[in-house]
XYZ file of C-alpha atoms in Angstrom:
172
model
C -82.126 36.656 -132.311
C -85.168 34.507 -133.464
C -84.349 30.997 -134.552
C -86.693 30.246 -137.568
C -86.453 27.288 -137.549
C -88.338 26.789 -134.235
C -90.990 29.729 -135.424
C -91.412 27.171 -138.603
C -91.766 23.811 -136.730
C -94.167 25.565 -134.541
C -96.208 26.489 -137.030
C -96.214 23.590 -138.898
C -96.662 21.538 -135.762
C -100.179 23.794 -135.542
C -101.143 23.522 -138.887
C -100.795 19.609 -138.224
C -102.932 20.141 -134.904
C -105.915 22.032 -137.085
C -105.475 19.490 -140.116
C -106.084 16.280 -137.556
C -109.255 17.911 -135.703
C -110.691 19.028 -138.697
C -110.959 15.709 -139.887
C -112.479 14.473 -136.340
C -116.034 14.709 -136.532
C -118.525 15.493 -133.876
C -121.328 13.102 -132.876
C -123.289 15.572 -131.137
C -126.135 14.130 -129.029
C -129.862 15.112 -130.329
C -132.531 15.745 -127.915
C -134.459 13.120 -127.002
C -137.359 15.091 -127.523
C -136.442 15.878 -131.563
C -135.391 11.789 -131.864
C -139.117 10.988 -130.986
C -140.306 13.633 -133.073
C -138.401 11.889 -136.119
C -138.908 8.383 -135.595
C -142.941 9.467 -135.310
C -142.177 11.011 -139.031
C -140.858 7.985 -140.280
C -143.198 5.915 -139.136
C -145.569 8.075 -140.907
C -143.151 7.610 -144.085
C -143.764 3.596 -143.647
C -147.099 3.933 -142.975
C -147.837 5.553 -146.793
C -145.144 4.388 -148.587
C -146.973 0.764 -147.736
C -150.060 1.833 -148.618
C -149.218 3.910 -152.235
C -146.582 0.677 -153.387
C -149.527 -1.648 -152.491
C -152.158 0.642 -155.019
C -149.170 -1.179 -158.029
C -151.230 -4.180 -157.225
C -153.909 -4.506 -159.975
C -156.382 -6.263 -157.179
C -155.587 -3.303 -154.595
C -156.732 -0.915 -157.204
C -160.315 -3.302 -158.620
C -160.677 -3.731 -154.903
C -160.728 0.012 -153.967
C -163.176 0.629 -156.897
C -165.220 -1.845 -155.633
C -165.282 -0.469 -151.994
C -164.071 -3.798 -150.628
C -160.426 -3.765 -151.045
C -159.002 -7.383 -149.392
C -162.089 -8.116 -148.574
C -162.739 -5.453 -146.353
C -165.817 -2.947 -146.708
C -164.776 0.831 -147.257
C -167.299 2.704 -145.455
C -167.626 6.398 -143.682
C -167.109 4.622 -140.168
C -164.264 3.220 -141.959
C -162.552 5.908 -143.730
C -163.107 7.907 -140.287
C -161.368 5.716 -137.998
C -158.966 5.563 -140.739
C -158.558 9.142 -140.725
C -158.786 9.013 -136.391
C -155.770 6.255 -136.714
C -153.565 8.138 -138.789
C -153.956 11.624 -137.127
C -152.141 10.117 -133.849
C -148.524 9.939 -134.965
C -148.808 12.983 -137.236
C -150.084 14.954 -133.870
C -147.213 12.416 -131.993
C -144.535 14.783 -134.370
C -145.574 17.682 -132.618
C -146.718 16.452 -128.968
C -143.015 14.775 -128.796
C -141.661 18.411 -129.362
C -143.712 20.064 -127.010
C -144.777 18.434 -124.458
C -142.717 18.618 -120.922
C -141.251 14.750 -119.855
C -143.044 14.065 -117.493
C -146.060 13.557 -119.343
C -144.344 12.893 -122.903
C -142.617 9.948 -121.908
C -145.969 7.799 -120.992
C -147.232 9.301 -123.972
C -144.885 8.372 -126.288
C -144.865 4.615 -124.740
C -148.932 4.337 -124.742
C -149.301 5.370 -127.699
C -146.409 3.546 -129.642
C -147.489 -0.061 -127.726
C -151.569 1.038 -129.029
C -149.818 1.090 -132.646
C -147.701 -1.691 -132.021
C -151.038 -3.756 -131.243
C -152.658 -2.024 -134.776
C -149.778 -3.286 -136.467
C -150.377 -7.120 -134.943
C -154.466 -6.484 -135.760
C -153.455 -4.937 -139.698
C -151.443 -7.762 -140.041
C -154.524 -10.357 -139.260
C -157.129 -8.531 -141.558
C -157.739 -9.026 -145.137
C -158.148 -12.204 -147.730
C -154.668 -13.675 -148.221
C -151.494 -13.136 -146.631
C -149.665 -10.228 -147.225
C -147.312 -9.474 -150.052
C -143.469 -9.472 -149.412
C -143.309 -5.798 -149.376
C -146.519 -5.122 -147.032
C -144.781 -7.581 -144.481
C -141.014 -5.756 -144.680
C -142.981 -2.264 -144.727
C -144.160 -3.853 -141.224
C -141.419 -4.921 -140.422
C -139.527 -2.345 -140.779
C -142.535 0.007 -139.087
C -142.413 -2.724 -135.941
C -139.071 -1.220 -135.751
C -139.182 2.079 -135.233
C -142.364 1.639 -133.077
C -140.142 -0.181 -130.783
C -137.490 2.550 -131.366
C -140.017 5.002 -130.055
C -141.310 2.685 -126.984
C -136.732 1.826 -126.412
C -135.883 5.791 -126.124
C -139.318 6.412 -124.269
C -138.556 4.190 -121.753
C -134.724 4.931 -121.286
C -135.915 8.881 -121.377
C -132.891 10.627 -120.526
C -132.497 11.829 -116.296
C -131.387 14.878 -114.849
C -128.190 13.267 -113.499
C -127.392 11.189 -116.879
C -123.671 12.908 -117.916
C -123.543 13.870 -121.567
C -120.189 13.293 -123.267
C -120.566 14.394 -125.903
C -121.877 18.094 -127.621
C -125.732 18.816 -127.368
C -127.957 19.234 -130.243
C -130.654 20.886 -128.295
C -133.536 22.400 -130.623
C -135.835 24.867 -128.815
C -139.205 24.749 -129.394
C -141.159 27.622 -127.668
């Protein structure tokens, strides 16, 4: 004979069991590959989110249509190294992806201490000092650039034990 009243405290001793790791989330570990690849993106985010809030500024925009905004002369040398400057982290997205670790992690430092210096240089140039939200937009860009140089320089070894569940994204 089957006593139900074990078959029921079983089950509801299971049910208890699925309703407590249900609620347990995972904090699966993302590739330190894709983490590069997203900081790069929001640094880009920072980068034009800076530079569209600043056009608000009735000087920014007089200054533009002048060709000297802050004092500085818009020219084709200019907008080409401007162009040249902002290519690198948009290409960073994908060379962070792609690239194999031996070479992406110099990479990724080199080129996030050369915008860490731009950022320093930007910061010098112009008329005036700049306006509360320029300096937390590079602030907040200084960040993540030394986000990017951090997890570049703690790159992840072949003997480093992962506790946790892998979020590896293949990109072939």
């Amino acid at each position: 004979m089957v006593n139900n009243d074990n078959m029921e405290n079983s089950a509801l001793a299971r049910n208890e069991s699925k309703r407590t790791n249900a609620t347990t989330l995972m904090d699966p570990i993302i590739n330190i590959k894709m983490k590069l690849a997203i900081f790069w993106i929001v640094l880009m985010f920072f980068y034009l989110y800076n530079d569209v809030i600043s056009f608000f500024r009735q000087d920014t925009v007089e200054g533009v249509l002048s060709g000297a905004p802050g004092g500085i002369e818009i020219t084709p040398v200019f907008l080409l190294a401007a162009a040249v400057l902002m290519s690198i982290p948009i290409f960073m997205v994908l060379l962070s992806a792609v690239l194999p670790a031996r070479i992406n992690r110099p990479v990724n430092i080199i080129v996030a201490i050369f915008h860490l210096v731009l950022l320093a240089v930007t910061a010098t140039v112009g008329d005036e000092a700049p306006w509360a939200h320029y300096a937390l937009y590079m602030v907040f860009e200084g960040l993540v650039i030394a986000m990017i140089t951090w997890y570049s320089w703690k790159w992840p070894t072949e003997g480093t034990v992962a506790s946790r569940p892998s979020m590896n994204v293949q990109v072939a």
